[in-house]
């Protein structure tokens, strides 16, 4: 559903749109399953339902994803968070103005062992700051870019 303009599937492949530069910082990479038919795993291929991947960027501490849009257009940005091994993770993702640090939005998620997308309409230079809420670590499995969808 997400990623028609571009994406990064952690530990697999990425295809970023020309209009954005993405730089994760202070994170590590981890793969739970290279191949999986589990519905929670991100699909590497639309043609093969068993071609799923469970991997993540993670940190025990605060880390960030810098997103710098090079155009002036608002874009939909989605991240997929998956507590694959059900560690009862709790994390907060704060969207900040990357140049001044002003908080634009904040979402806290927990009980996301079935996977959860967080979605925003963003433009300019922003940073997603991911903060641990007391669990072993925080996890992001993919980032996706799309045109802003019109309101119904």
Short mmCIF file of C-alpha atoms in Angstrom, two decimals:
data_model
loop_
_atom_site.label_atom_id
_atom_site.label_comp_id
_atom_site.label_asym_id
_atom_site.label_seq_id
_atom_site.Cartn_x
_atom_site.Cartn_y
_atom_site.Cartn_z
CA UNK A 1 0.00 0.00 0.00
CA UNK A 2 2.93 2.35 0.72
CA UNK A 3 6.03 3.23 -1.27
CA UNK A 4 4.77 4.10 -4.76
CA UNK A 5 7.37 6.91 -5.00
CA UNK A 6 10.14 5.11 -3.13
CA UNK A 7 11.14 3.07 -0.11
CA UNK A 8 13.84 1.55 2.07
CA UNK A 9 13.26 -2.02 3.21
CA UNK A 10 15.81 -2.39 5.99
CA UNK A 11 18.42 -5.09 5.22
CA UNK A 12 17.02 -5.63 1.73
CA UNK A 13 16.71 -2.89 -0.86
CA UNK A 14 16.04 0.79 -1.23
CA UNK A 15 14.81 3.02 -4.03
CA UNK A 16 14.55 6.60 -2.82
CA UNK A 17 12.68 9.20 -4.86
CA UNK A 18 14.77 11.97 -6.43
CA UNK A 19 13.09 14.57 -4.21
CA UNK A 20 14.43 13.31 -0.86
CA UNK A 21 17.64 12.48 0.96
CA UNK A 22 17.30 10.12 3.95
CA UNK A 23 20.01 9.68 6.57
CA UNK A 24 19.47 7.43 9.61
CA UNK A 25 21.85 8.08 12.53
CA UNK A 26 22.89 6.32 15.74
CA UNK A 27 21.18 3.04 14.85
CA UNK A 28 22.20 -0.54 14.25
CA UNK A 29 20.81 -3.12 11.80
CA UNK A 30 19.28 -6.46 12.71
CA UNK A 31 17.53 -9.23 10.75
CA UNK A 32 15.14 -11.63 12.45
CA UNK A 33 14.20 -13.56 9.26
CA UNK A 34 15.69 -13.27 5.75
CA UNK A 35 12.69 -15.04 4.28
CA UNK A 36 9.26 -15.39 5.81
CA UNK A 37 5.66 -15.98 4.76
CA UNK A 38 4.48 -14.41 8.05
CA UNK A 39 1.93 -11.69 7.25
CA UNK A 40 3.81 -9.24 9.52
CA UNK A 41 6.98 -9.40 7.41
CA UNK A 42 7.47 -6.70 4.77
CA UNK A 43 7.15 -8.16 1.29
CA UNK A 44 10.28 -8.00 -0.85
CA UNK A 45 8.29 -9.01 -3.93
CA UNK A 46 4.63 -8.53 -4.74
CA UNK A 47 4.78 -11.69 -6.86
CA UNK A 48 5.82 -14.04 -4.03
CA UNK A 49 3.90 -14.07 -0.73
CA UNK A 50 6.72 -16.10 0.87
CA UNK A 51 9.27 -13.47 -0.06
CA UNK A 52 8.98 -11.50 3.17
CA UNK A 53 11.63 -9.99 5.40
CA UNK A 54 11.69 -9.19 9.11
CA UNK A 55 14.53 -6.76 9.77
CA UNK A 56 15.01 -3.40 11.45
CA UNK A 57 17.07 -0.39 12.30
CA UNK A 58 17.23 -0.36 16.09
CA UNK A 59 18.75 1.29 19.12
CA UNK A 60 18.48 1.01 22.88
CA UNK A 61 18.76 4.80 23.06
CA UNK A 62 17.49 7.78 21.10
CA UNK A 63 18.22 7.72 17.37
CA UNK A 64 16.96 9.56 14.31
CA UNK A 65 16.08 9.52 10.64
CA UNK A 66 16.90 12.79 8.87
CA UNK A 67 14.56 13.43 5.91
CA UNK A 68 15.46 16.33 3.64
CA UNK A 69 13.00 17.06 0.83
CA UNK A 70 14.57 18.96 -2.08
CA UNK A 71 11.28 20.21 -3.50
CA UNK A 72 8.59 22.37 -1.92
CA UNK A 73 5.83 19.77 -2.23
CA UNK A 74 4.25 17.89 0.68
CA UNK A 75 4.76 14.11 0.52
CA UNK A 76 3.31 11.22 2.49
CA UNK A 77 5.94 9.47 4.61
CA UNK A 78 5.21 6.16 6.35
CA UNK A 79 7.41 4.07 8.61
CA UNK A 80 6.68 0.45 9.46
CA UNK A 81 7.39 -0.64 13.01
CA UNK A 82 7.33 -4.31 13.96
CA UNK A 83 7.92 -5.89 17.37
CA UNK A 84 8.74 -9.22 15.67
CA UNK A 85 9.89 -11.09 18.75
CA UNK A 86 7.17 -9.58 20.99
CA UNK A 87 9.44 -7.87 23.47
CA UNK A 88 6.59 -5.54 24.51
CA UNK A 89 8.42 -2.60 22.99
CA UNK A 90 7.18 0.92 23.60
CA UNK A 91 8.55 3.79 21.57
CA UNK A 92 7.84 7.40 20.70
CA UNK A 93 8.45 8.87 17.26
CA UNK A 94 8.67 12.64 17.27
CA UNK A 95 8.67 14.62 14.03
CA UNK A 96 10.90 17.67 14.40
CA UNK A 97 11.90 20.59 12.23
CA UNK A 98 15.48 19.51 11.52
CA UNK A 99 16.80 23.06 11.33
CA UNK A 100 15.29 24.45 14.53
CA UNK A 101 14.27 21.36 16.49
CA UNK A 102 10.63 22.42 16.92
CA UNK A 103 8.29 19.48 17.57
CA UNK A 104 5.74 19.06 14.75
CA UNK A 105 4.10 15.81 15.89
CA UNK A 106 4.60 12.93 18.29
CA UNK A 107 3.20 9.40 18.33
CA UNK A 108 3.79 6.72 20.95
CA UNK A 109 3.21 3.10 20.00
CA UNK A 110 3.09 -0.10 22.01
CA UNK A 111 1.81 -3.62 21.42
CA UNK A 112 2.87 -3.51 17.78
CA UNK A 113 3.84 -7.16 17.41
CA UNK A 114 1.43 -7.35 14.46
CA UNK A 115 3.20 -4.39 12.84
CA UNK A 116 2.09 -0.77 12.72
CA UNK A 117 2.49 2.02 10.18
CA UNK A 118 2.96 5.62 11.31
CA UNK A 119 2.08 8.10 8.55
CA UNK A 120 2.64 11.83 8.08
CA UNK A 121 2.39 14.43 5.31
CA UNK A 122 5.75 16.22 5.36
CA UNK A 123 7.88 18.70 3.42
CA UNK A 124 11.07 20.64 3.96
CA UNK A 125 13.79 19.32 6.27
CA UNK A 126 12.52 17.15 9.11
CA UNK A 127 13.88 14.61 11.53
CA UNK A 128 12.13 11.59 13.02
CA UNK A 129 13.49 11.12 16.54
CA UNK A 130 12.85 7.64 17.89
CA UNK A 131 12.93 7.27 21.69
CA UNK A 132 12.82 4.10 23.76
CA UNK A 133 9.91 3.90 26.19
CA UNK A 134 11.56 1.39 28.55
CA UNK A 135 11.70 -1.78 26.46
CA UNK A 136 14.91 -3.44 25.21
CA UNK A 137 15.08 -1.20 22.13
CA UNK A 138 13.18 0.64 19.39
CA UNK A 139 12.69 -0.70 15.86
CA UNK A 140 11.85 0.62 12.39
CA UNK A 141 11.59 -1.90 9.55
CA UNK A 142 10.97 0.35 6.56
CA UNK A 143 10.33 3.86 5.32
CA UNK A 144 8.00 4.65 2.41
CA UNK A 145 7.28 7.71 0.24
CA UNK A 146 4.08 8.48 -1.63
CA UNK A 147 2.14 11.44 -3.03
CA UNK A 148 -0.22 13.02 -0.51
CA UNK A 149 -3.59 11.33 -0.81
CA UNK A 150 -6.58 13.61 -1.35
CA UNK A 151 -9.14 13.77 1.46
CA UNK A 152 -12.33 11.82 0.79
#
